[in-house]
Coordinates of C-alpha atoms and ligand atoms in Angstrom, one line a residue:
X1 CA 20.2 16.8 -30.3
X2 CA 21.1 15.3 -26.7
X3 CA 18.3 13.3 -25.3
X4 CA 17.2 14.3 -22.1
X5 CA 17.1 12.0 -19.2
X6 CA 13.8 11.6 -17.8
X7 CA 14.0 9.7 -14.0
X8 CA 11.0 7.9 -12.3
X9 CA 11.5 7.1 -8.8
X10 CA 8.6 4.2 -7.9
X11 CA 7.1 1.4 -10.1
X12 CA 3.5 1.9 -8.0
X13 CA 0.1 3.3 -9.6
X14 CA 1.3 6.5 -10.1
X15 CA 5.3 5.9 -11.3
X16 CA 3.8 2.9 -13.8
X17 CA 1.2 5.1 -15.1
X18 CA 3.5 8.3 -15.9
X19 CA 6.2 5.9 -17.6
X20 CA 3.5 4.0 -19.9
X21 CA 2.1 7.5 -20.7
X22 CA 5.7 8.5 -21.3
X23 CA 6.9 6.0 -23.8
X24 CA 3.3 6.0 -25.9
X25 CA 3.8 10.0 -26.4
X26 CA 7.7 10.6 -26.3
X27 CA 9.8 9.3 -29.3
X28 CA 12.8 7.9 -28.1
X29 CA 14.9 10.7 -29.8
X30 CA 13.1 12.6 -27.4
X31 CA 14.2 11.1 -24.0
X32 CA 15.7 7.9 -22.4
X33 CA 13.0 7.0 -19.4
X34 CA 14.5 4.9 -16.6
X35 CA 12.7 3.6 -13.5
X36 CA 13.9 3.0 -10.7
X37 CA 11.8 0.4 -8.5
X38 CA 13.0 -2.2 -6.1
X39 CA 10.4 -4.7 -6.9
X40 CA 9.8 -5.9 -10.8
X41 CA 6.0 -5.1 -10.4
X42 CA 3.0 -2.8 -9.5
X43 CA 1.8 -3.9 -6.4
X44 CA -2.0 -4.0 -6.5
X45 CA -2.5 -2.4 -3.1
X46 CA -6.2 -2.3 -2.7
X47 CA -6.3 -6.2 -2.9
X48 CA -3.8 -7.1 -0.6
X49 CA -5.7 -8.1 2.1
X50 CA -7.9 -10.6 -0.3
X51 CA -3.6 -12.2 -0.6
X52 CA -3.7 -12.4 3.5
X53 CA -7.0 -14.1 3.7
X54 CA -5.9 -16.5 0.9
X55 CA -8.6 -15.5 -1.6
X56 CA -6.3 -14.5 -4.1
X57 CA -2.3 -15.7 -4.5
X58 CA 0.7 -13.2 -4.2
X59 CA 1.4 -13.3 -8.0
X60 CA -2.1 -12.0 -8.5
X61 CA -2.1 -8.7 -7.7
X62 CA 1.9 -8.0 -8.3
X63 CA 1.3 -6.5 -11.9
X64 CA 4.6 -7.2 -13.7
X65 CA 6.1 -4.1 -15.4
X66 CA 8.2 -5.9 -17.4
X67 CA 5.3 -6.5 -19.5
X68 CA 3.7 -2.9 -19.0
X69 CA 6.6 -1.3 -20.4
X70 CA 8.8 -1.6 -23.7
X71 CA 11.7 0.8 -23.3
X72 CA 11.6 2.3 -20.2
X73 CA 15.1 1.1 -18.8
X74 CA 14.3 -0.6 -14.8
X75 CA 17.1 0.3 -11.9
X76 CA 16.2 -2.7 -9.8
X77 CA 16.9 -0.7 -6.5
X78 CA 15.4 1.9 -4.8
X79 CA 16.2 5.7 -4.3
X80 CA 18.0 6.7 -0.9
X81 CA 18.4 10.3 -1.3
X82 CA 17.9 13.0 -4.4
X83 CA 20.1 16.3 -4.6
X84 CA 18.3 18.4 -6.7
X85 CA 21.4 21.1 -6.6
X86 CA 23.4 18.1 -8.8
X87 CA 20.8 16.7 -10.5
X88 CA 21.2 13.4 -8.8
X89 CA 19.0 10.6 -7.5
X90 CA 21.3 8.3 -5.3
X91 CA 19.7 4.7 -5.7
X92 CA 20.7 1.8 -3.6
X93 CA 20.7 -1.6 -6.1
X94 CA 19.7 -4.6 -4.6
X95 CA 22.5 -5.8 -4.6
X96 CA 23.7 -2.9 -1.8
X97 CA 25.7 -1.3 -4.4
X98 CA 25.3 2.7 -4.5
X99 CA 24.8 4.1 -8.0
X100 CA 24.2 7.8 -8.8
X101 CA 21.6 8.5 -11.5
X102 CA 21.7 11.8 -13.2
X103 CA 18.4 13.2 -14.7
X104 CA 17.1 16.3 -16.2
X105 CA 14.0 15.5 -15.4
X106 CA 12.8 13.5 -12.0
X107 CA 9.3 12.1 -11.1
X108 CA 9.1 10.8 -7.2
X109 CA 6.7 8.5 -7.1
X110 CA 7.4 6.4 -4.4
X111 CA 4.3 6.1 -2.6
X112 CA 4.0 6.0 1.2
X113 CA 4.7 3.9 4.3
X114 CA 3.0 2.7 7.6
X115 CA 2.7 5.7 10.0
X116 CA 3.3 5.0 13.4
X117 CA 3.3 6.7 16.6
X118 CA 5.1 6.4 19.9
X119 CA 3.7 3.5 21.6
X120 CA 5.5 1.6 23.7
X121 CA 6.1 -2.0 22.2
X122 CA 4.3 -1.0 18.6
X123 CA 7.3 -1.0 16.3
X124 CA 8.1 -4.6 17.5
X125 CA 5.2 -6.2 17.6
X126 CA 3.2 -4.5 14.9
X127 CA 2.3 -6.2 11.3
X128 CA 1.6 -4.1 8.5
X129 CA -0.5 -4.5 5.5
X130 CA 1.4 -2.6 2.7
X131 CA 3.8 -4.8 1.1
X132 CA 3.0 -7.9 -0.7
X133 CA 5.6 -9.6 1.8
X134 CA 3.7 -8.2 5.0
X135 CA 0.5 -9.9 3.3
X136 CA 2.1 -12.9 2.7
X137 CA 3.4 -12.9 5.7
X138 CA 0.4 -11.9 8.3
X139 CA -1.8 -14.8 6.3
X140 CA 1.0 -17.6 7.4
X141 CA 1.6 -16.2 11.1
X142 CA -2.3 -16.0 11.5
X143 CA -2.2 -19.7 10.1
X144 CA 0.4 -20.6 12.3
X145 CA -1.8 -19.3 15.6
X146 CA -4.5 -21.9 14.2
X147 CA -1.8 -24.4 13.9
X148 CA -0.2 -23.5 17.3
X149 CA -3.3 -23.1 19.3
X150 CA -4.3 -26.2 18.5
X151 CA -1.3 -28.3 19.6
X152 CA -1.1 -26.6 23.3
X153 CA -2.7 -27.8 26.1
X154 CA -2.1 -24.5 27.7
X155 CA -5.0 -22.9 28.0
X156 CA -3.6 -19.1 28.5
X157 CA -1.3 -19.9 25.3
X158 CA -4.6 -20.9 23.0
X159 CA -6.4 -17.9 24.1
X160 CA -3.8 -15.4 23.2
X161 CA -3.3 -17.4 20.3
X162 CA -7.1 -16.9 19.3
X163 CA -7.3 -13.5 19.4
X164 CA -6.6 -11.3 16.8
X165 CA -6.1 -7.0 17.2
X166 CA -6.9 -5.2 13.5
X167 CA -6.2 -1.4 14.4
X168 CA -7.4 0.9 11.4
X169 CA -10.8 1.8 10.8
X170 CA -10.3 3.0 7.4
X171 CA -10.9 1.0 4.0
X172 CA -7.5 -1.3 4.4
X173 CA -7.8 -2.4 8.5
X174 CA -11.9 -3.2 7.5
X175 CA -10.8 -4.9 4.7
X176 CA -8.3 -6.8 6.5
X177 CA -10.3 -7.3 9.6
X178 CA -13.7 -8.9 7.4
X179 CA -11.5 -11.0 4.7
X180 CA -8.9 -12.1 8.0
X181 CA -11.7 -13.1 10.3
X182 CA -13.8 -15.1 7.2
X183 CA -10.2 -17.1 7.0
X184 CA -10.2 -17.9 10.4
X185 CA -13.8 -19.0 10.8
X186 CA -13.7 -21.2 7.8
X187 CA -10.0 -22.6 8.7
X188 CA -11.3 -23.6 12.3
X189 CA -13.5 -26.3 10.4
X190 CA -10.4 -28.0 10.0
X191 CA -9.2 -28.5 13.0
X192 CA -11.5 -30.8 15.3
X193 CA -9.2 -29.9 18.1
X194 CA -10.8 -26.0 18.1
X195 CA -13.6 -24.1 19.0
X196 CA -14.3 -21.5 17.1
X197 CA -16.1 -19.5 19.7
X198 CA -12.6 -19.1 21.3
X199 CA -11.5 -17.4 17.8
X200 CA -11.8 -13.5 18.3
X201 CA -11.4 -10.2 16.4
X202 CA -11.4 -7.1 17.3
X203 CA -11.4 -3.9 14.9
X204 CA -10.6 -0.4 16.6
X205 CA -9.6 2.8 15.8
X206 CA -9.3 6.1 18.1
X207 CA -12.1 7.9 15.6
X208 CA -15.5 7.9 16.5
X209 CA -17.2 6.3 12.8
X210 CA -15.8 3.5 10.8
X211 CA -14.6 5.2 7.8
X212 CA -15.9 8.7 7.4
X213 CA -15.4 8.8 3.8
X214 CA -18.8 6.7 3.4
X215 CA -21.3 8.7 5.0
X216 CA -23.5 7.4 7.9
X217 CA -25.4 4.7 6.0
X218 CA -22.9 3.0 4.3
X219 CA -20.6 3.4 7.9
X220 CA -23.3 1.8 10.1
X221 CA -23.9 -1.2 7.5
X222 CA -20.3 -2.2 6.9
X223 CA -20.8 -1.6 11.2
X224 CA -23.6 -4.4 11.2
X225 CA -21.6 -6.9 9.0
X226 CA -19.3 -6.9 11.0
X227 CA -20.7 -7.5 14.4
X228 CA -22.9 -9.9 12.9
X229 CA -19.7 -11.9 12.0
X230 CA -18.6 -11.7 15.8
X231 CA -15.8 -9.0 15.2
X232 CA -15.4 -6.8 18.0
X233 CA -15.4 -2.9 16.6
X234 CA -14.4 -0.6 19.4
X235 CA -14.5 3.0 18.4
X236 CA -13.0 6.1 20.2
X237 CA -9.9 3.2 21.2
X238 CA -6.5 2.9 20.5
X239 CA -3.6 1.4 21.4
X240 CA -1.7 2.0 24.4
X241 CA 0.8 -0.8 24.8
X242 CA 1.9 -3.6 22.9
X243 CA 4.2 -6.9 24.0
X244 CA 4.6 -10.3 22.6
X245 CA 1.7 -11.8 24.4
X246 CA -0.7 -9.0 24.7
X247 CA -1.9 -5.5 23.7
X248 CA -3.6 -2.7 25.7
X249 CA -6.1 -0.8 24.9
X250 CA -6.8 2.9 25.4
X251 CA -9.7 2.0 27.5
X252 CA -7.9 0.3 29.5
X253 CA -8.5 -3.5 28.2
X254 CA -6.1 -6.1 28.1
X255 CA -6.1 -8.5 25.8
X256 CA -4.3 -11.6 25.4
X257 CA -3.3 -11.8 22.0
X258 CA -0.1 -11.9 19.1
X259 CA -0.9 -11.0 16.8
X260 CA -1.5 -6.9 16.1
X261 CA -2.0 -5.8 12.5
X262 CA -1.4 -2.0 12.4
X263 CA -3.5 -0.1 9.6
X264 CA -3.8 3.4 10.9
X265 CA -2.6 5.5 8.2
X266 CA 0.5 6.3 6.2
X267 CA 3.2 8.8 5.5
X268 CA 5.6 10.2 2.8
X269 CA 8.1 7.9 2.0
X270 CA 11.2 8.4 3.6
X271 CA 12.7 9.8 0.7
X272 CA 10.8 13.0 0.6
X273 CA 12.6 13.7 4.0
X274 CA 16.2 13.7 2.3
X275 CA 14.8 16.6 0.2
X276 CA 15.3 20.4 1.2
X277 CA 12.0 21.0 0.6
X278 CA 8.4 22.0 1.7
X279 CA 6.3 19.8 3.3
X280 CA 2.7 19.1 4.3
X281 CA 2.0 17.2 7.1
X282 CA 5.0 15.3 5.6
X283 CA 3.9 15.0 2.0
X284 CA 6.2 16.7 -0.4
X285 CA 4.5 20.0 -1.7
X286 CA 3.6 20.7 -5.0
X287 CA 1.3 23.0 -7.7
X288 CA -1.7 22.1 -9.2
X289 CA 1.1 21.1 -12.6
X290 CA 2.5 18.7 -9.9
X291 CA 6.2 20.4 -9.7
X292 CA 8.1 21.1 -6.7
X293 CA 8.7 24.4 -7.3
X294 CA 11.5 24.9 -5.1
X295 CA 13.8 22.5 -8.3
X296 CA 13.9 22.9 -11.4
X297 CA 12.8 19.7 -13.4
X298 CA 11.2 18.1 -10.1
X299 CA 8.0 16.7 -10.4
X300 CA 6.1 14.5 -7.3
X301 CA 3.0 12.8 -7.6
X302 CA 0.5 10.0 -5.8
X303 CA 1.1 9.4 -2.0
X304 CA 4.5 11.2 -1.7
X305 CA 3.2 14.4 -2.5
X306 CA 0.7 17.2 -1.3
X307 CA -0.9 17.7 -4.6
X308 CA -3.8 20.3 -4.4
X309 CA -7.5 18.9 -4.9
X310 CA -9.0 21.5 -7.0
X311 CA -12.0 19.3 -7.5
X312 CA -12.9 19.9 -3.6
X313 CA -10.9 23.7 -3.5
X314 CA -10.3 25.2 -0.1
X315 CA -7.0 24.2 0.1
X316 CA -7.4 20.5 0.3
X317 CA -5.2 18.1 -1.0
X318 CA -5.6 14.9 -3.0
X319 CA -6.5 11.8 -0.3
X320 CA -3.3 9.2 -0.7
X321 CA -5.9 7.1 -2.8
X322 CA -4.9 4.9 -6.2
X323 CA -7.2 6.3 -7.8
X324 CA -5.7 10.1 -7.5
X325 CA -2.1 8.6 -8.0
X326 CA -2.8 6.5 -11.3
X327 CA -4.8 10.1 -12.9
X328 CA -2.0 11.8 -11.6
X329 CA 0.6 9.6 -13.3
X330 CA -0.8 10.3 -16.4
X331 CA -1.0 14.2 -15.9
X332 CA 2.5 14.5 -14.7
X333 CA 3.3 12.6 -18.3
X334 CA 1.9 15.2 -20.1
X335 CA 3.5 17.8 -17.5
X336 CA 6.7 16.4 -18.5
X337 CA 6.8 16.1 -22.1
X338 CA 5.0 19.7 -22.2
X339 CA 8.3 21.4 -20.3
X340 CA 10.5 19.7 -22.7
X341 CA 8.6 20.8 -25.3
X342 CA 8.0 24.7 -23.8
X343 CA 5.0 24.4 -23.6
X344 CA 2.3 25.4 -21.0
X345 CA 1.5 22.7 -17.8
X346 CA -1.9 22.0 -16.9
X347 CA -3.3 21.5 -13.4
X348 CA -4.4 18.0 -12.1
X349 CA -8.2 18.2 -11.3
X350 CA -10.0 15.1 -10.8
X351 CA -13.4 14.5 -9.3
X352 CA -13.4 11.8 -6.4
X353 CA -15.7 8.3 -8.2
X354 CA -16.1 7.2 -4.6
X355 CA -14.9 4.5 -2.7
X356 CA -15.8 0.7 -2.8
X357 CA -15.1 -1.8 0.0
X358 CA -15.0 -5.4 0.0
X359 CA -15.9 -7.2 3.3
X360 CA -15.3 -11.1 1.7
X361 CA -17.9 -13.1 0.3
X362 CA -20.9 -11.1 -0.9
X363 CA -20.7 -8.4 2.0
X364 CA -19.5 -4.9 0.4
X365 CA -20.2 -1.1 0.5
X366 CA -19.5 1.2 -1.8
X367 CA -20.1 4.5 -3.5
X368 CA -19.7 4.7 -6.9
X369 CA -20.5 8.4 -8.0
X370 CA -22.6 9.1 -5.0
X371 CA -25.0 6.2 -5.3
X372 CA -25.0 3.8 -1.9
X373 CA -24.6 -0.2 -2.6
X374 CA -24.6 -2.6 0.2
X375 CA -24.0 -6.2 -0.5
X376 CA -23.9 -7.8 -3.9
X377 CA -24.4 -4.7 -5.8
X378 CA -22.0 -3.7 -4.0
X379 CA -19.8 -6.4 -4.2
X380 CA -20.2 -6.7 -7.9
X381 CA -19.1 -3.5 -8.2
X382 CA -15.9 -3.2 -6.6
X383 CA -14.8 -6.4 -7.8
X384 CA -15.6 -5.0 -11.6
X385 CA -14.0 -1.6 -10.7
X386 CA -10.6 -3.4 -9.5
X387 CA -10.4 -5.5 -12.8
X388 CA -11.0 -2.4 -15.2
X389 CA -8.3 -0.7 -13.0
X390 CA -5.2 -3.2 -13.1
X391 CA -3.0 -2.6 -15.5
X392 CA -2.8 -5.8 -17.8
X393 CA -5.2 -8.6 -19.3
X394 CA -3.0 -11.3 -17.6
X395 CA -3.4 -9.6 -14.1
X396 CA -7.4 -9.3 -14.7
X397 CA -7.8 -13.0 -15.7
X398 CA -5.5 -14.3 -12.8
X399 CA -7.4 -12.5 -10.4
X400 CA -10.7 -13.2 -12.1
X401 CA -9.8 -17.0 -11.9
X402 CA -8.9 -16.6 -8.4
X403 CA -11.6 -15.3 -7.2
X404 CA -13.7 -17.9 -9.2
X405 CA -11.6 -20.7 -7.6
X406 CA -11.9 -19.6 -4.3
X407 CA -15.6 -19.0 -4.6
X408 CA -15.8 -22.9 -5.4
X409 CA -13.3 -24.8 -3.8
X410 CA -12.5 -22.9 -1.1
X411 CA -8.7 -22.3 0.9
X412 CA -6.7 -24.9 1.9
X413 CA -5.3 -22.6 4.6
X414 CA -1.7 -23.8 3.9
X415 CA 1.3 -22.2 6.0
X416 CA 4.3 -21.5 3.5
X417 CA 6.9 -21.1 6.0
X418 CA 8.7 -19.2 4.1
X419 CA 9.1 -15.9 5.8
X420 CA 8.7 -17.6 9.5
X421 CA 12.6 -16.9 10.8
X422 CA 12.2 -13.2 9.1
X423 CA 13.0 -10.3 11.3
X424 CA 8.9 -8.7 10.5
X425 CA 8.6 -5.5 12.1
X426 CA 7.4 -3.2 9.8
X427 CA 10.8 -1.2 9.3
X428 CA 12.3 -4.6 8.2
X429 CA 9.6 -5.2 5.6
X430 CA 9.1 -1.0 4.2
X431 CA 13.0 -0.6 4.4
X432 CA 12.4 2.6 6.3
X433 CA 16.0 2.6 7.6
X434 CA 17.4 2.6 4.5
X435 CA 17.4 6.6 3.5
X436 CA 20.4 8.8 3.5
X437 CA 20.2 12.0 5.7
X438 CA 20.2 15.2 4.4
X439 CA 23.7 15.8 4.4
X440 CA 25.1 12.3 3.3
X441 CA 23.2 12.9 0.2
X442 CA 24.9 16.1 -1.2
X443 CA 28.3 13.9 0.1
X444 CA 27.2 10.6 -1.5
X445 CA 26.2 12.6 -4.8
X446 CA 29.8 14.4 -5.4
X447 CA 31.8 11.0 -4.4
X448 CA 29.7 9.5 -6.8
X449 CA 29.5 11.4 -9.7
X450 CA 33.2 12.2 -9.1
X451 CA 34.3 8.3 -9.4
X452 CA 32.1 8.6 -12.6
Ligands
FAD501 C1 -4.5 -2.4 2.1 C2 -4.7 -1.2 1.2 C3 -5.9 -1.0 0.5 C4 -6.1 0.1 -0.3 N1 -7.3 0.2 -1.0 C5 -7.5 1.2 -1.8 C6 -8.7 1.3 -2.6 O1 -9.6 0.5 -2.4 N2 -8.8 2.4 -3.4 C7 -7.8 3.3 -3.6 O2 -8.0 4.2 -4.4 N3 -6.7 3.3 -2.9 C8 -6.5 2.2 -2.0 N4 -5.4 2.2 -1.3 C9 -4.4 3.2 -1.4 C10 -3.5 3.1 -2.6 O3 -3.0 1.8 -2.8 C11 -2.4 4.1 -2.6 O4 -2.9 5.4 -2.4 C12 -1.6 4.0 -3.9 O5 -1.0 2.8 -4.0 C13 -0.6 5.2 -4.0 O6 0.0 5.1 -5.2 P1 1.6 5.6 -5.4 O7 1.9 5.3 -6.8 O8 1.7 6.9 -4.8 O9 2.3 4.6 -4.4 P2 2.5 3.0 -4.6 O10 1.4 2.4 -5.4 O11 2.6 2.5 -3.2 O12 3.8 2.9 -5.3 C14 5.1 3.3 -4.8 C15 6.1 2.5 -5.5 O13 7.4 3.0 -5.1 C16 8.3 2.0 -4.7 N5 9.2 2.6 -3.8 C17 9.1 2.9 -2.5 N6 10.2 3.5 -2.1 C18 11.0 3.6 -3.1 C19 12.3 4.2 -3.3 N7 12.9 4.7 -2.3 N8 12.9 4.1 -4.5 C20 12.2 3.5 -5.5 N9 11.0 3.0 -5.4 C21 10.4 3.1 -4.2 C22 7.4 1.0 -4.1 O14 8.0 -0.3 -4.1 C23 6.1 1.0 -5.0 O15 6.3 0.2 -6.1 C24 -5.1 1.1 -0.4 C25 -3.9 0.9 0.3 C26 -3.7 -0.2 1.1 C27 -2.4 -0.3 1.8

């Protein structure tokens, strides 16, 4: 008997969790998995901005898959179009070469990108928080401010310098605002030339409560935290206009500043948009079983996809969350192996456990199943729900460790350099221009498959 060819598109929480479900129930006589994934690990998302503020290293939090998976065969590329008519997913390798991969089955997984809208100067200047590159990346330009302000003499130069725009009032901009703004005030102890008074954050987003999702109480005392820190949280704001030097708000307010980190939401990969297909509000739709029922053999799961929250009913669909994508993953599995088997899907239902947010140090919120915790309950608990969540021992005990040594010694707010000449806008680092149209797709497939 042929094996059939089972394609995941996207090594992220919900890919990595459908292909380790995959090779534990599937006998390889069954199927050949493949991944493809332009990075050899699963990014940790939820911890990236503890890797901008320095509190844990890059390596911590990129889970490799290498050692989460023993036969799964990795693509190290990424998808750039699928044409379900052909059966084919056409993958660009890292090394630019253009390979067609034929499936019977295909799982698109590949997650989401930075939304933005059309504001003058935003896709320029703006810094995102969703790779572990951008991470990487915002800590050493935010170091370099420190390092910059302090050699001027220019006084306008220092004070743009000094200030720093988070825009994003969901779970990742006030996680990056609180753990970015602890770097800075305990970076300006070392250096004498500084004051740290002139070092300023501000926090805003156009809707009216700091994340929703919370409830009032929990809202209002990440809200306190905050301003007791000295961040500036202007709600009801956005952006207007951006430049190198400064950004303007909605209210009119200019401030002098470079540095903008942009955290207001994401959309579908780029990928769902090479599809024919239905969409919601971008996302690619799908049943409850998680298929695209426009294809035969298409299934799409975690951020990409519009997959329907039966837990809440009315028509709502899962929130882009990890912890709908990793459940999903593992449904999706099961969905997979049960239409090669012929026999019956089941629908992804999944009650919401809440939502924990870590502010730095011991200031947290969270919710775990409805119960409100505000600092180190809190604290204690969404640092013990992100260890039982990654994926491997080694990732637990490396961030575990980190934590510990950064709770005792402290940063030593180095600058890598590395990434300093790097184009940065945020299509450079989310590859957002690299996706076939429509109509190249179905051209790339047949030239493809017809070399062979
Ligand atoms: C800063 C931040 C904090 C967050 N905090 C939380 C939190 O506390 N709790 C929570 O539940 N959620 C949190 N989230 C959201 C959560 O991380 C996402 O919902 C989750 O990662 C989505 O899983 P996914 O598998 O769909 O996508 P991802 O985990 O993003 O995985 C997608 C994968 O696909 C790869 N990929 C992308 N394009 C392609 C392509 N064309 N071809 C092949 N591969 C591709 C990517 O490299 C990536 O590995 C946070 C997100 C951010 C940015």
């Amino acid at each position: 008997m042929e094996r059939s060819r089972i394609l995941i598109v996207g090594g992220g929480f919900a890919g990595l969790e459908c292909a380790r479900r995959l090779e534990r129930k599937l006998s390889p006589s069954e199927a050949e998995i493949s991944l493809v994934t332009p990075f050899s690990y699963q990014l940790y998302l939820p911890l990236l901005p503890h890797v901008a503020a320095g509190v844990l290293t890059p390596q911590s939090v990129a889970v490799s898959l290498r050692r989460s998976l023993r036969r799964t065969h990795i693509v190290p590329g990424g998808a750039i179009g699928v044409d379900p008519s052909s059966k084919v997913c056409v993958v660009r390798k890292i090394t630019d070469e253009v390979v067609a991969q034929k499936y019977d089955i295909l799982v698109l997984a590949p997650g989401s990108v930075t939304r933005t809208f059309d504001i003058p100067g935003l896709t320029d200047y703006a810094r995102g928080m969703k790779t572990l590159a951008e991470a990487a990346y915002v800590r050493d330009h935010v170091i370099a401010q420190l390092d910059l302000a302090s050699a001027t003499l220019d006084q306008r130069e220092r004070e743009s310098r000094l200030q720093f725009v988070v825009v994003g009032g969901g779970y990742a901009g006030t996680e990056t605002a609180a753990c970015l703004q602890r770097l800075t005030t305990a970076a300006a102890l070392r250096y004498p030339r500084l004051d740290a008074k002139q070092i300023k954050w501000h926090l805003i987003d156009i809707a009216p409560k700091l994340m929703p999702e919370l409830g009032d109480p929990l809202g209002e005392a990440a809200l306190e935290v905050l301003r007791a820190r000295g961040i500036e949280v202007s709600l009801g704001v956005s952006v207007a206009e951006v430049g190198a030097e400064s950004v303007k708000f909605t209210d009119g307010r200019v401030i002098p500043c470079r540095t903008l980190i942009w955290t207001a939401g994401v959309a579908a990969s780029p990928l769902i948009g090479t599809l024919d297909a239905e969409t919601v509000r971008g996302r690619l739709a799908v049943t409850a079983e998680m298929r695209v029922p426009q294809f035969e053999g298409v299934f799409a799961l975690g951020d990409a996809a519009a997959v329907p929250d039966l837990a809440k009913g009315d028509g709502a669909v899962c929130p882009p969350t990890a912890q709908h994508s990793a459940r999903q993953g593992r449904v999706v599995a099961d969905n997979v192996i049960a239409s090669l088997r012929n026999q019956p899907l089941e629908p992804y239902y999944h009650k919401d456990l809440g939502l924990v947010v870590d502010l730095g140090g011991k200031d947290a919120v969270s919710k775990p199943l409805g119960v409100e915790l505000r600092g180190v309950p809190a604290q204690l608990v969404a640092r013990g729900y992100h260890l039982m969540a990654m994926r491997t021992n080694v990732a637990k005990f490396r961030v575990g460790t980190n934590w510990l040594l950064n709770a005792t010694a402290g940063d030593d707010f180095v600058r890598t350099g590395f990434l300093a000449r790097q184009p940065a806008r945020l299509r450079d680092f989310e590859y957002t221009d690299a996706y076939l149209t429509k109509d190249q797709v179905k051209a790339h497939a047949q030239s493809l498959l017809a070399k062979g």
